[in-house]
mmCIF file of C-alpha atoms in Angstrom:
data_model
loop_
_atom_site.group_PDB
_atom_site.id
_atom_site.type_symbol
_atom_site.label_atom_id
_atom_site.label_comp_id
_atom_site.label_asym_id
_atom_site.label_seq_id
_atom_site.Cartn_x
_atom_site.Cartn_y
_atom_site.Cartn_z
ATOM 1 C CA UNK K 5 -127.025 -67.550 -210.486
ATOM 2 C CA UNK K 6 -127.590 -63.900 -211.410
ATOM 3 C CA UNK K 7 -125.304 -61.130 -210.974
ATOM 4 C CA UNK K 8 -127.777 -58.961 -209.249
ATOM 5 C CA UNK K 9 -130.453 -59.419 -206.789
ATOM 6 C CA UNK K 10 -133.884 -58.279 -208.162
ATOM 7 C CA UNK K 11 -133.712 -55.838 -205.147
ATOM 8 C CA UNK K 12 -130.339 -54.700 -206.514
ATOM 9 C CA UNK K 13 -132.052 -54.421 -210.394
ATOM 10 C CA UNK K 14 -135.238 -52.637 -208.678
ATOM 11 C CA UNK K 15 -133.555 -49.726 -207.217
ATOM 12 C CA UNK K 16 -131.630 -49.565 -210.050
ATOM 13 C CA UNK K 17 -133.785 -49.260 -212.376
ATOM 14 C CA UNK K 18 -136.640 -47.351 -210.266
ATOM 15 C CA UNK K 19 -134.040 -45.368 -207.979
ATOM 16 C CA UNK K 20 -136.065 -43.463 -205.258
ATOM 17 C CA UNK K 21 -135.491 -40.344 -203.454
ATOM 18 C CA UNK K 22 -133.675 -38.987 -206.340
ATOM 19 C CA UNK K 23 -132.515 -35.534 -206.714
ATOM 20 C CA UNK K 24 -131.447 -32.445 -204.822
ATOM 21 C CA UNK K 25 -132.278 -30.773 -201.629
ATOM 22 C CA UNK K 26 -131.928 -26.697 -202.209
ATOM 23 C CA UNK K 27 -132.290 -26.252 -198.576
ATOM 24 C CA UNK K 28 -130.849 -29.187 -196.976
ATOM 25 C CA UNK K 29 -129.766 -29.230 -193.473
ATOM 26 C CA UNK K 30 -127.221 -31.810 -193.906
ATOM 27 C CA UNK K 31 -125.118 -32.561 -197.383
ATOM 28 C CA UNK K 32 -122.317 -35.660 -197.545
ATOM 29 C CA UNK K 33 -120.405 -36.537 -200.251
ATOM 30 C CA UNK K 34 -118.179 -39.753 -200.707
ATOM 31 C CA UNK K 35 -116.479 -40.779 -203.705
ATOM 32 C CA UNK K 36 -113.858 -43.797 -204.770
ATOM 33 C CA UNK K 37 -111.190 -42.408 -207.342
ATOM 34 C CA UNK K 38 -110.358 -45.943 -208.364
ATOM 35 C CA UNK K 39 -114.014 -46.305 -209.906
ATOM 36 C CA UNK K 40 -114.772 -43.154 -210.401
ATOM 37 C CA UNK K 41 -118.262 -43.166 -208.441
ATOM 38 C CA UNK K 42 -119.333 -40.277 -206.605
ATOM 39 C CA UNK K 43 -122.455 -39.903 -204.388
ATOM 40 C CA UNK K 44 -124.192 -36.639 -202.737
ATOM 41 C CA UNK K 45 -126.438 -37.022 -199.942
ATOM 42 C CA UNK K 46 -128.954 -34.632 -199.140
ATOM 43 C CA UNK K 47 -131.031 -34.083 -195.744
ATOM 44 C CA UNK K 48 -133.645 -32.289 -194.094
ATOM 45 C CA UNK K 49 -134.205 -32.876 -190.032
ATOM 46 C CA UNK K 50 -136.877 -31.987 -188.385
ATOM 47 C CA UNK K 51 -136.829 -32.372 -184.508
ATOM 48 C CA UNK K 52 -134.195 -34.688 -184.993
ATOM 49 C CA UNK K 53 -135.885 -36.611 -187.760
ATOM 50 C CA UNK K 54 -134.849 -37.290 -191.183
ATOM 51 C CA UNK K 55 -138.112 -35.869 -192.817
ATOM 52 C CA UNK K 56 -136.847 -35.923 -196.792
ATOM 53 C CA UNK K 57 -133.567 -37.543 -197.882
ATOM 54 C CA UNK K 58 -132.133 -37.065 -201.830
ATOM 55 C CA UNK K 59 -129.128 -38.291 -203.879
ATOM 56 C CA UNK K 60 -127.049 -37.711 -207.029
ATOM 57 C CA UNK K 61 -124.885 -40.839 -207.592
ATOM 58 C CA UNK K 62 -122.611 -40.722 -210.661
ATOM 59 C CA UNK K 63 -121.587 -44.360 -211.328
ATOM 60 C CA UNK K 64 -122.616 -47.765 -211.931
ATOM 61 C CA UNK K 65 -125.842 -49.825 -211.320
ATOM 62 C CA UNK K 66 -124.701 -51.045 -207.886
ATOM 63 C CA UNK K 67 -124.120 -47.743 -206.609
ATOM 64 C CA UNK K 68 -126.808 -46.473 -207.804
ATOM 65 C CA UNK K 69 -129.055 -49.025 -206.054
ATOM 66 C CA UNK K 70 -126.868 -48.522 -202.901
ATOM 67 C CA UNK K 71 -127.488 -44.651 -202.656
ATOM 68 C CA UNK K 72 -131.463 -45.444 -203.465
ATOM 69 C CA UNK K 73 -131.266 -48.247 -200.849
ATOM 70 C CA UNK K 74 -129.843 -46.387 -198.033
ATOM 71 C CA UNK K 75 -131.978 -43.326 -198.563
ATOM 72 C CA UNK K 76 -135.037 -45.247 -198.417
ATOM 73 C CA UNK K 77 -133.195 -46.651 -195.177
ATOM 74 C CA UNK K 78 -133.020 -43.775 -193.204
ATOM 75 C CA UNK K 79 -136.139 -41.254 -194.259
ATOM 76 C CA UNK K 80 -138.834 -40.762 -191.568
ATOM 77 C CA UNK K 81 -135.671 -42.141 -189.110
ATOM 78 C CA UNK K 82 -133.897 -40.438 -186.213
ATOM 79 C CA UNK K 83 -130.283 -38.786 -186.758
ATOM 80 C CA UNK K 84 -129.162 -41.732 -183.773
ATOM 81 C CA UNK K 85 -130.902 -44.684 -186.382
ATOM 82 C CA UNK K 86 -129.032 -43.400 -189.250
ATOM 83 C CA UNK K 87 -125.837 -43.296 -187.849
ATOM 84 C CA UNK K 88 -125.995 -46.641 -187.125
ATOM 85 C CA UNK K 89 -126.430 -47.515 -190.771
ATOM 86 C CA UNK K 90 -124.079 -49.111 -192.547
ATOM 87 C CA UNK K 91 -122.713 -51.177 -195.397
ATOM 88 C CA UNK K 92 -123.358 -54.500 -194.174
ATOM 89 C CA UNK K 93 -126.853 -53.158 -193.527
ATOM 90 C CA UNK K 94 -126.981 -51.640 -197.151
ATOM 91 C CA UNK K 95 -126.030 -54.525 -198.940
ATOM 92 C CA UNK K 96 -128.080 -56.879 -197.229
ATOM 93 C CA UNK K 97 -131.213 -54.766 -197.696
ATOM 94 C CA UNK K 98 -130.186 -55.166 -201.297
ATOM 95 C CA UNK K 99 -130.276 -58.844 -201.262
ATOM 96 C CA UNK K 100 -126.178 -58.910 -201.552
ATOM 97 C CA UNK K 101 -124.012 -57.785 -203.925
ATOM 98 C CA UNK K 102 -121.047 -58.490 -205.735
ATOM 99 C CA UNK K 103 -117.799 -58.913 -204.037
ATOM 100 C CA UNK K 104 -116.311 -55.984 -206.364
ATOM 101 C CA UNK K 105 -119.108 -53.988 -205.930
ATOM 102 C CA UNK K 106 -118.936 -53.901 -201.962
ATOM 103 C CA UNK K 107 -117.332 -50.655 -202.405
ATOM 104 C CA UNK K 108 -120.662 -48.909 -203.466
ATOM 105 C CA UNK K 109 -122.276 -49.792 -200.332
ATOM 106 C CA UNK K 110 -119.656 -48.087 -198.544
ATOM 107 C CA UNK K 111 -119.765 -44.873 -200.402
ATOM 108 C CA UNK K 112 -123.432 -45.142 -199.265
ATOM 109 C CA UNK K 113 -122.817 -45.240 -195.304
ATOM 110 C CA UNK K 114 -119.891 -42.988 -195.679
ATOM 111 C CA UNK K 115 -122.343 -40.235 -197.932
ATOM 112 C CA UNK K 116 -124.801 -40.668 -195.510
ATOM 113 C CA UNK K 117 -122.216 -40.026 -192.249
ATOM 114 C CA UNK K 118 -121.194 -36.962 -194.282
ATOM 115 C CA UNK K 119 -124.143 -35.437 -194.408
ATOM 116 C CA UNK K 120 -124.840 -36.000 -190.428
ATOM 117 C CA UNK K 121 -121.606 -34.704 -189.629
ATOM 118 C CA UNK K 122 -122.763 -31.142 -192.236
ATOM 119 C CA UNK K 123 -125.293 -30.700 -190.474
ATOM 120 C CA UNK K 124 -123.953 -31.328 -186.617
ATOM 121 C CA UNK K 125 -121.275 -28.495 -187.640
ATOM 122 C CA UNK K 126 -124.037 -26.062 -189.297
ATOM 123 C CA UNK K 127 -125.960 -26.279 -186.105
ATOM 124 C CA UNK K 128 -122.628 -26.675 -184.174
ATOM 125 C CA UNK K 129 -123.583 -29.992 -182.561
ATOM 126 C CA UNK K 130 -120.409 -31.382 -181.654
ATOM 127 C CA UNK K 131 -119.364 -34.499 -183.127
ATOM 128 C CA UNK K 132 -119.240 -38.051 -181.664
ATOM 129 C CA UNK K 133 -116.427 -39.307 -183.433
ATOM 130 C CA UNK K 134 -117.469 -42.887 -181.912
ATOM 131 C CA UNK K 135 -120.512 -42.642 -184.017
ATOM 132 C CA UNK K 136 -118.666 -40.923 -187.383
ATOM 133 C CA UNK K 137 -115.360 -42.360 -187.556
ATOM 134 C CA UNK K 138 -113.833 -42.762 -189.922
ATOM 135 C CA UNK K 139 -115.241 -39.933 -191.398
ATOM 136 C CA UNK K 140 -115.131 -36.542 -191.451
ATOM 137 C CA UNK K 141 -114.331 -35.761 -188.093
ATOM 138 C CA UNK K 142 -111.147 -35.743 -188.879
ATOM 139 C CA UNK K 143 -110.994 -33.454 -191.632
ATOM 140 C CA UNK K 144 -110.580 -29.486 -190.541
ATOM 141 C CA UNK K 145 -113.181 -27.260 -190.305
ATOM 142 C CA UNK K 146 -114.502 -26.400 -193.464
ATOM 143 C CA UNK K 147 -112.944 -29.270 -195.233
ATOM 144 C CA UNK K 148 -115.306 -31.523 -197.212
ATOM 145 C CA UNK K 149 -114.940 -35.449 -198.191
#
């Protein structure tokens, strides 16, 4: 048995929505100090909808493929659809991944959450903390994960 799905190798190989927003409405970062992998999210919403979605993902194949997966997850969805993504979701869009690389698809939801929660404070939505928690809803203002 392989490694890697061929989903996995895919969006590794061919990562989509790559690159940087300049005028995003929404930016999340999550990173994992133990790996080193860090990933950036980047969003523009439109009447509530995720109209374009980018990422920069330093690290290894799986996050890669995790950041490319979840982006292609949420673009063209509503804020409410995204924050219901998560890891689970991620990795089983990817066709699984290995039990030491579960990590990556958690940097993905929680890159992903960041973002949201930039933008509900740059357009001083307030935040559900049901919806965000764990993340940065607990961090002070101005604070960044």
């Amino acid at each position: 048995m392989a490694l890697y799905s061929e989903k996995v190798m895919d969006h590794f190989r061919n990562p989509r929505n790559v690159g940087v927003i300049p005028d995003a409405d929404g930016v999340g970062e999550a990173g994992n100090a133990k790996c080193g992998d860090i990933m950036k999210i980047y969003l523009k919403i439109s009447d509530g909808t995720i109209t374009d979605v980018k990422f920069e993902t330093f690290g290894c194949g799986s996050a890669i493929a995790s950041s490319s997966m979840a982006t292609e997850m949420i673009k063209g969805k509503r804020i409410e659809d995204a924050l219901a993504l998560t890891n689970k979701a991620v990795t089983e869009a990817l066709g699984g991944l290995p039990a030491h690389k579960l990590h990556c698809s958690v940097l993905a939801e929680e890159a992903v959450k960041a973002a949201l929660l930039d933008y509900y404070r740059k357009n001083g939505i307030a935040c559900d903390e049901a919806l965000l928690a764990p993340h940065a809803c607990a961090f002070g203002e101005g604070e960044t994960r």
